[in-house]
């Protein structure tokens, strides 16, 4: 009873202490706002998919085929955020607040430079990438129109990650949630307004979806910088000179963010590879149906994965600060706590999408073939999301320990090399076609998890932390 009262009082606390507060309390207090925020972020994408379906199924396929290219932007955004979070959290945990401030300010200039580079690369490459994915005619034109606008406005998508990193590092995940909530409602209003037009606003079709996204990102960027200034002292006593890139800090940011970005780039490549294989079935002429089904299904899957995303952020921030404070027992406790919560929630989530797959698909489309394909994917997804969740929490652990290179290696195997080989083997060599692709995704998730757990266990042992004793288990058996 006393523990319950203590936990209840803790939950009312506003200021988090990542190196002292109860791990269970921190995991919940940090994960819930992120999960809520990502719910609205996912609904942001669901709204886009829904309104695109009102244009045509080809428009849905165009947005889906654009997703790997959109992930090029998210690669920089997420990598910068996670890399900066680890650096700032480590500096805060060791008590070096001036260093944390320098990393935050230098990350802003890093984000601007990176967004310009990714914009140029994206605008030059997207037509060739869409042709590689067998997009032609209206399908191709829709995709190019949509992504051209997204790349021109990508600075705001990347830039809002910088202040978010500073807030996450000190335990504030509510602002991150609010960013997605604000973006969702702005997008919900603007999507129909810009797609169909109103008064002096001309109908823009699929371009309207892209413009709505960029406007929502601009609003979110303004809000998150305002919050950073209001609740932290990172902007006190600064000058323009503080934002000028300095080699030492830029190098540290790149060292930490580059592997994290590569990790996300691998995920983007994974989506590209899955879409590439899906584009061959049932035939290349009718593959837009398979691509549309996959696009709808992963939106549904993302909703179920929301708790896992929240726990990923919680584990990263808690690990980062406690590693800086050299409190290794708390790192182990945080890791195992996040995995425990994740497996419980993902088992429940898996049951929901397994038995509700058909119903969920019908919300977005009346095309029976698309419903069947998407439903089949969701049934397989229900089986692999516990493995995906455990792997993501393990990745956040290694990022918090400032060992992101291992996360990059496992992502490269899971999303690119291993995935491409297994997909080819099942889809073409063994001729299982589209069902082989779904089974391949299941296989690569569990195989990657097993490999990465061995890596995690080895690296933690170097810190004197023992998570899994494989040798002892073998001797017992």
XYZ file of C-alpha atoms in Angstrom:
477
model
C 0.000 0.000 0.000
C 2.819 2.399 0.885
C 4.526 1.621 -2.443
C 1.265 2.395 -4.265
C 0.882 5.756 -2.476
C 4.532 6.612 -3.206
C 4.092 5.715 -6.889
C 0.867 7.764 -7.082
C 2.599 10.807 -5.578
C 5.488 10.386 -7.992
C 3.108 10.400 -10.962
C 1.891 13.868 -9.923
C 5.424 15.235 -10.032
C 6.208 17.589 -12.902
C 10.032 17.655 -12.908
C 11.655 14.314 -13.710
C 14.975 13.168 -12.285
C 16.231 10.493 -14.642
C 19.056 9.411 -12.342
C 17.038 9.173 -9.115
C 13.321 8.572 -9.707
C 11.751 5.113 -9.835
C 12.454 3.384 -13.159
C 8.877 2.129 -13.513
C 7.603 5.642 -12.867
C 10.004 7.161 -15.406
C 9.193 4.557 -18.060
C 5.473 5.266 -17.776
C 5.767 9.018 -17.281
C 7.983 9.406 -20.365
C 6.538 6.721 -22.628
C 2.868 7.682 -22.338
C 3.206 11.258 -23.719
C 5.398 9.991 -26.585
C 2.903 7.218 -27.377
C 0.040 9.716 -27.346
C 2.042 12.056 -29.557
C 2.907 9.308 -31.989
C -0.751 8.283 -32.075
C -1.537 11.701 -33.492
C 1.527 11.487 -35.756
C 0.246 8.178 -37.102
C -3.259 9.622 -37.425
C -1.628 12.486 -39.352
C -0.531 9.867 -41.904
C -3.868 8.060 -41.665
C -5.675 11.301 -42.512
C -3.434 11.715 -45.568
C -4.143 8.126 -46.620
C -7.888 8.567 -46.072
C -8.164 11.735 -48.173
C -5.869 10.280 -50.825
C -8.283 7.314 -51.058
C -11.050 9.812 -51.844
C -9.018 10.979 -54.840
C -8.297 7.449 -56.113
C -6.573 4.203 -55.179
C -3.715 5.356 -57.432
C -3.271 8.408 -55.175
C -2.978 6.074 -52.161
C -0.395 3.999 -54.020
C 1.486 7.209 -54.966
C 1.747 8.276 -51.302
C 2.774 4.757 -50.299
C 5.463 4.539 -52.974
C 6.670 7.980 -51.809
C 7.127 6.774 -48.246
C 10.681 5.426 -48.721
C 11.699 8.802 -50.176
C 9.928 10.643 -47.357
C 11.948 8.486 -45.000
C 15.112 10.065 -46.418
C 14.030 13.225 -44.600
C 12.952 11.340 -41.488
C 16.381 9.675 -41.563
C 18.111 12.991 -40.911
C 15.411 14.206 -38.530
C 15.322 11.093 -36.358
C 19.068 10.516 -36.469
C 19.764 14.101 -35.424
C 17.177 13.947 -32.640
C 18.385 10.642 -31.208
C 22.062 11.506 -31.573
C 21.593 14.921 -29.951
C 19.411 13.416 -27.207
C 22.193 10.984 -26.272
C 24.846 13.739 -26.220
C 22.743 16.246 -24.280
C 21.482 13.584 -21.839
C 25.035 12.385 -21.164
C 26.184 15.970 -20.540
C 23.220 16.643 -18.244
C 23.775 13.365 -16.404
C 27.427 14.222 -15.726
C 26.427 17.701 -14.485
C 28.006 19.578 -17.413
C 25.128 21.895 -18.357
C 27.247 24.322 -20.454
C 28.272 21.395 -22.670
C 24.637 20.296 -23.006
C 23.762 23.832 -24.130
C 26.563 23.897 -26.709
C 25.422 20.593 -28.183
C 21.849 21.883 -28.455
C 22.819 25.106 -30.259
C 25.279 23.382 -32.577
C 22.626 20.804 -33.469
C 20.401 23.604 -34.798
C 23.018 24.651 -37.360
C 23.704 20.998 -38.129
C 19.996 20.465 -38.867
C 19.803 23.413 -41.259
C 22.860 22.317 -43.245
C 21.655 18.710 -43.360
C 18.186 19.725 -44.590
C 19.657 21.689 -47.516
C 21.778 18.709 -48.538
C 18.888 16.238 -48.335
C 16.619 18.610 -50.285
C 19.069 18.799 -53.206
C 19.642 15.032 -53.233
C 15.921 14.329 -53.047
C 14.846 16.681 -55.829
C 17.451 15.238 -58.174
C 16.822 11.558 -57.397
C 13.074 11.036 -56.943
C 12.070 10.630 -60.635
C 14.662 7.894 -61.107
C 13.665 6.105 -57.884
C 9.975 6.077 -58.810
C 10.780 4.600 -62.215
C 12.793 1.898 -60.448
C 9.604 1.027 -58.530
C 7.685 0.539 -61.800
C 5.645 3.750 -61.440
C 4.216 5.043 -64.715
C 1.607 7.463 -66.000
C -0.677 9.090 -63.428
C 0.811 6.902 -60.694
C 4.282 8.343 -61.436
C 3.032 11.943 -61.831
C 1.158 11.914 -58.504
C 4.204 10.586 -56.664
C 6.591 13.166 -58.167
C 4.200 16.084 -57.499
C 3.791 15.031 -53.874
C 7.492 14.503 -53.097
C 8.717 17.657 -54.875
C 6.732 19.765 -52.404
C 7.830 17.655 -49.417
C 11.512 18.039 -50.294
C 11.223 21.820 -50.767
C 9.806 22.093 -47.249
C 11.964 19.475 -45.569
C 13.913 22.046 -43.515
C 10.980 22.358 -41.119
C 10.568 18.585 -40.828
C 14.221 18.248 -39.786
C 14.569 21.442 -37.761
C 11.846 20.707 -35.212
C 13.839 17.657 -34.056
C 16.584 19.821 -32.547
C 14.667 21.449 -29.683
C 12.845 18.158 -29.177
C 16.198 16.484 -28.491
C 16.965 19.054 -25.801
C 13.586 18.542 -24.169
C 13.714 14.740 -24.341
C 17.194 14.728 -22.811
C 15.912 16.421 -19.656
C 12.826 14.211 -19.452
C 10.203 16.442 -21.074
C 8.321 14.269 -23.564
C 5.004 16.131 -23.234
C 6.126 18.835 -25.646
C 7.051 16.160 -28.169
C 3.523 14.764 -27.841
C 1.977 18.220 -28.221
C 3.929 18.790 -31.452
C 2.210 15.806 -33.053
C -1.205 16.738 -31.671
C -0.933 20.267 -33.096
C 0.337 18.909 -36.417
C -2.544 16.444 -36.619
C -5.270 19.052 -36.215
C -3.609 21.503 -38.604
C -3.320 18.718 -41.181
C -6.899 17.542 -40.579
C -8.212 21.024 -41.383
C -5.889 21.748 -44.298
C -6.092 18.406 -46.145
C -9.698 18.751 -47.411
C -9.331 22.527 -47.749
C -6.318 22.283 -50.072
C -7.355 19.096 -51.883
C -10.811 20.353 -52.898
C -10.265 24.114 -52.649
C -12.424 26.763 -51.033
C -13.110 30.347 -52.112
C -9.869 31.842 -53.455
C -7.989 28.589 -52.703
C -7.895 26.450 -55.863
C -8.305 22.642 -55.692
C -4.828 21.110 -55.596
C -5.500 17.375 -55.440
C -2.571 15.361 -54.156
C -0.415 18.508 -54.043
C -2.772 19.789 -51.351
C -1.826 16.855 -49.098
C 1.855 17.766 -49.423
C 1.264 21.487 -48.780
C -0.828 20.652 -45.698
C 2.049 18.554 -44.357
C 4.608 21.331 -44.752
C 2.361 23.994 -43.196
C 1.721 21.703 -40.227
C 5.490 21.207 -39.825
C 6.083 24.988 -39.856
C 3.529 25.466 -37.069
C 5.059 22.604 -35.070
C 8.585 24.021 -35.463
C 7.532 27.429 -34.134
C 5.785 25.802 -31.168
C 8.651 23.528 -30.147
C 11.223 26.341 -30.221
C 8.870 28.419 -28.083
C 8.598 25.572 -25.545
C 12.358 25.062 -25.438
C 12.896 28.749 -24.679
C 10.160 28.759 -22.043
C 11.100 25.735 -19.926
C 14.910 25.523 -20.304
C 17.829 27.943 -20.071
C 19.491 26.768 -23.296
C 18.768 30.076 -25.045
C 19.930 32.339 -22.204
C 22.926 34.567 -22.935
C 23.442 33.299 -26.497
C 24.671 35.116 -29.601
C 24.741 34.445 -33.331
C 28.287 33.138 -32.931
C 26.985 30.208 -30.853
C 25.129 28.881 -33.901
C 28.127 29.030 -36.243
C 29.252 25.426 -36.844
C 32.305 24.521 -34.769
C 34.300 21.492 -35.777
C 34.597 19.822 -32.357
C 30.865 19.850 -31.608
C 29.805 19.152 -35.189
C 32.148 16.161 -35.161
C 30.599 14.873 -31.929
C 27.102 15.352 -33.345
C 27.987 13.585 -36.588
C 29.703 10.758 -34.687
C 26.553 10.145 -32.651
C 23.880 11.180 -35.172
C 25.357 9.630 -38.309
C 24.985 6.022 -37.127
C 21.493 6.850 -35.841
C 20.674 8.406 -39.219
C 22.102 5.385 -40.991
C 19.889 3.263 -38.782
C 16.834 5.186 -39.969
C 18.158 5.197 -43.537
C 18.280 1.427 -43.334
C 14.636 1.481 -42.229
C 13.823 3.726 -45.205
C 15.714 1.335 -47.455
C 13.730 -1.498 -45.896
C 10.464 0.155 -46.892
C 11.890 0.724 -50.367
C 12.931 -2.936 -50.669
C 9.534 -4.207 -49.457
C 7.755 -1.860 -51.872
C 10.098 -2.979 -54.654
C 9.264 -6.656 -54.102
C 5.557 -5.898 -53.682
C 5.606 -4.041 -57.016
C 6.024 -7.382 -58.855
C 2.805 -8.938 -57.536
C 0.231 -10.008 -58.563
C 1.745 -8.576 -61.798
C 3.658 -5.392 -62.562
C 0.555 -3.991 -64.281
C -1.642 -4.530 -61.205
C 0.976 -3.965 -58.500
C -0.508 -0.609 -57.433
C -3.126 -2.661 -55.539
C -0.463 -4.525 -53.562
C 1.438 -1.309 -52.848
C -1.775 0.442 -51.731
C -2.647 -2.518 -49.458
C 0.796 -2.422 -47.844
C 0.539 1.353 -47.397
C -2.799 1.096 -45.582
C -1.698 -1.892 -43.498
C 1.469 -0.268 -42.159
C -0.581 2.737 -40.977
C -2.707 0.335 -38.933
C 0.402 -1.472 -37.708
C 1.965 1.834 -36.609
C -1.000 2.576 -34.350
C -0.516 -0.745 -32.551
C 3.225 -0.037 -32.195
C 2.701 3.287 -30.388
C 3.549 1.987 -26.879
C 6.775 0.496 -28.262
C 7.793 3.881 -29.679
C 7.149 5.540 -26.312
C 9.272 2.942 -24.503
C 12.041 3.391 -27.095
C 12.263 7.096 -26.219
C 12.060 6.425 -22.481
C 14.859 3.848 -22.583
C 17.090 6.143 -24.659
C 16.783 9.146 -22.319
C 17.028 7.136 -19.069
C 20.037 5.192 -20.360
C 21.744 8.351 -21.621
C 21.572 10.227 -18.321
C 22.405 7.235 -16.129
C 25.347 6.316 -18.347
C 26.635 9.851 -17.893
C 26.117 9.477 -14.129
C 27.719 5.992 -14.219
C 24.666 4.377 -12.572
C 24.833 1.105 -14.469
C 22.359 -0.850 -12.317
C 19.651 1.642 -13.282
C 20.490 1.103 -16.960
C 19.851 -2.629 -16.599
C 16.624 -2.031 -14.676
C 15.366 0.475 -17.259
C 16.126 -1.868 -20.147
C 14.366 -4.874 -18.610
C 11.423 -2.774 -17.429
C 10.848 -1.298 -20.890
C 11.079 -4.739 -22.502
C 8.607 -6.202 -19.989
C 6.055 -3.437 -20.586
C 6.633 -3.620 -24.328
C 6.061 -7.367 -24.598
C 2.861 -7.212 -22.553
C 1.369 -4.423 -24.657
C 2.538 -5.798 -27.994
C 1.071 -9.223 -27.265
C -2.287 -7.555 -26.680
C -1.793 -5.380 -29.761
C -0.890 -8.397 -31.860
C -4.156 -10.119 -30.929
C -6.112 -6.982 -31.847
C -4.701 -6.637 -35.358
C -4.748 -10.399 -36.010
C -8.468 -10.759 -35.381
C -9.436 -7.267 -36.546
C -7.297 -7.081 -39.708
C -10.173 -7.359 -42.169
C -12.297 -4.803 -40.345
C -9.435 -2.292 -40.103
C -8.684 -2.547 -43.837
C -12.334 -1.887 -44.718
C -12.135 1.512 -43.013
C -9.811 2.744 -45.761
C -10.895 0.951 -48.917
C -13.749 -0.942 -50.546
C -11.434 -2.722 -52.980
C -11.771 -6.402 -52.024
C -8.370 -7.343 -53.443
C -6.634 -4.566 -51.477
C -8.503 -5.617 -48.316
C -7.424 -9.247 -48.742
C -3.748 -8.410 -49.345
C -3.587 -5.929 -46.453
C -5.384 -8.297 -44.090
C -2.899 -11.065 -44.869
C 0.008 -8.734 -44.078
C -1.549 -7.642 -40.763
C -1.948 -11.250 -39.620
C 1.782 -11.777 -40.148
C 2.556 -8.412 -38.504
C 0.714 -9.581 -35.381
C 3.317 -12.335 -35.032
C 6.450 -10.196 -35.428
C 5.640 -6.977 -33.534
C 6.820 -8.391 -30.139
C 10.223 -9.083 -31.728
C 10.241 -5.656 -33.388
C 9.470 -3.989 -30.050
C 12.250 -5.785 -28.172
C 14.725 -4.961 -30.942
C 13.828 -1.245 -30.928
C 14.218 -0.971 -27.146
C 17.575 -2.758 -27.429
C 18.639 -0.282 -30.119
C 17.720 2.673 -27.878
C 19.785 1.115 -25.087
C 22.905 0.987 -27.276
C 22.328 4.558 -28.477
C 22.100 5.743 -24.871
C 25.399 3.971 -24.169
C 26.938 5.968 -27.063
C 27.520 2.829 -29.108
C 25.275 3.571 -32.096
C 27.460 1.759 -34.642
C 26.041 -1.588 -33.519
C 22.493 -0.347 -34.128
C 23.511 0.633 -37.642
C 25.004 -2.771 -38.361
C 21.939 -4.679 -37.197
C 19.612 -2.319 -39.090
C 21.677 -2.763 -42.246
C 21.344 -6.520 -41.888
C 17.625 -6.447 -40.965
C 16.447 -3.880 -43.492
C 18.834 -4.301 -46.427
C 21.207 -7.262 -46.817
C 19.378 -9.941 -44.855
C 15.965 -8.712 -45.933
C 16.787 -8.582 -49.652
C 18.237 -12.111 -49.605
C 15.359 -13.652 -47.635
C 12.717 -11.837 -49.721
C 14.350 -12.993 -52.975
C 14.639 -16.537 -51.658
C 10.982 -16.774 -50.633
C 9.352 -14.646 -53.346
C 11.259 -15.766 -56.440
C 13.530 -18.741 -55.788
C 10.913 -20.694 -53.817
C 8.142 -18.908 -55.774
C 5.917 -18.030 -52.797
C 5.363 -14.590 -54.363
C 3.564 -11.998 -52.183
C 2.879 -14.349 -49.210
C 6.607 -15.105 -49.257
C 7.320 -11.400 -48.787
C 5.163 -11.246 -45.647
C 6.757 -14.408 -44.208
C 10.168 -12.945 -45.049
C 9.417 -9.865 -42.922
C 8.482 -12.145 -40.027
C 11.675 -14.175 -40.429
C 14.084 -11.253 -40.645
C 12.624 -9.597 -37.526
C 13.209 -12.608 -35.292
C 16.592 -13.429 -36.791
C 17.795 -9.839 -36.257
C 16.543 -9.817 -32.674
C 18.440 -12.996 -31.781
C 21.680 -11.658 -33.275
C 21.354 -8.253 -31.581
C 20.616 -9.680 -28.138
C 23.996 -11.422 -28.233
C 25.644 -8.084 -29.103
C 23.770 -6.235 -26.324
C 24.714 -8.863 -23.757
C 28.415 -8.746 -24.740
C 28.655 -4.946 -24.596
C 26.824 -4.678 -21.280
C 29.161 -7.236 -19.745
C 31.998 -4.803 -20.467
C 30.266 -2.390 -18.065
C 29.800 -5.128 -15.476
C 26.111 -5.519 -16.330
C 24.786 -9.006 -16.947
C 21.421 -9.214 -18.706
C 21.425 -12.710 -20.152
C 23.745 -15.543 -19.086
C 23.594 -17.760 -22.158
C 26.413 -19.993 -20.883
C 24.606 -20.666 -17.608
C 21.401 -21.486 -19.463
C 23.238 -23.985 -21.664
C 24.832 -25.644 -18.613
C 21.451 -25.938 -16.914
C 19.944 -27.589 -19.958
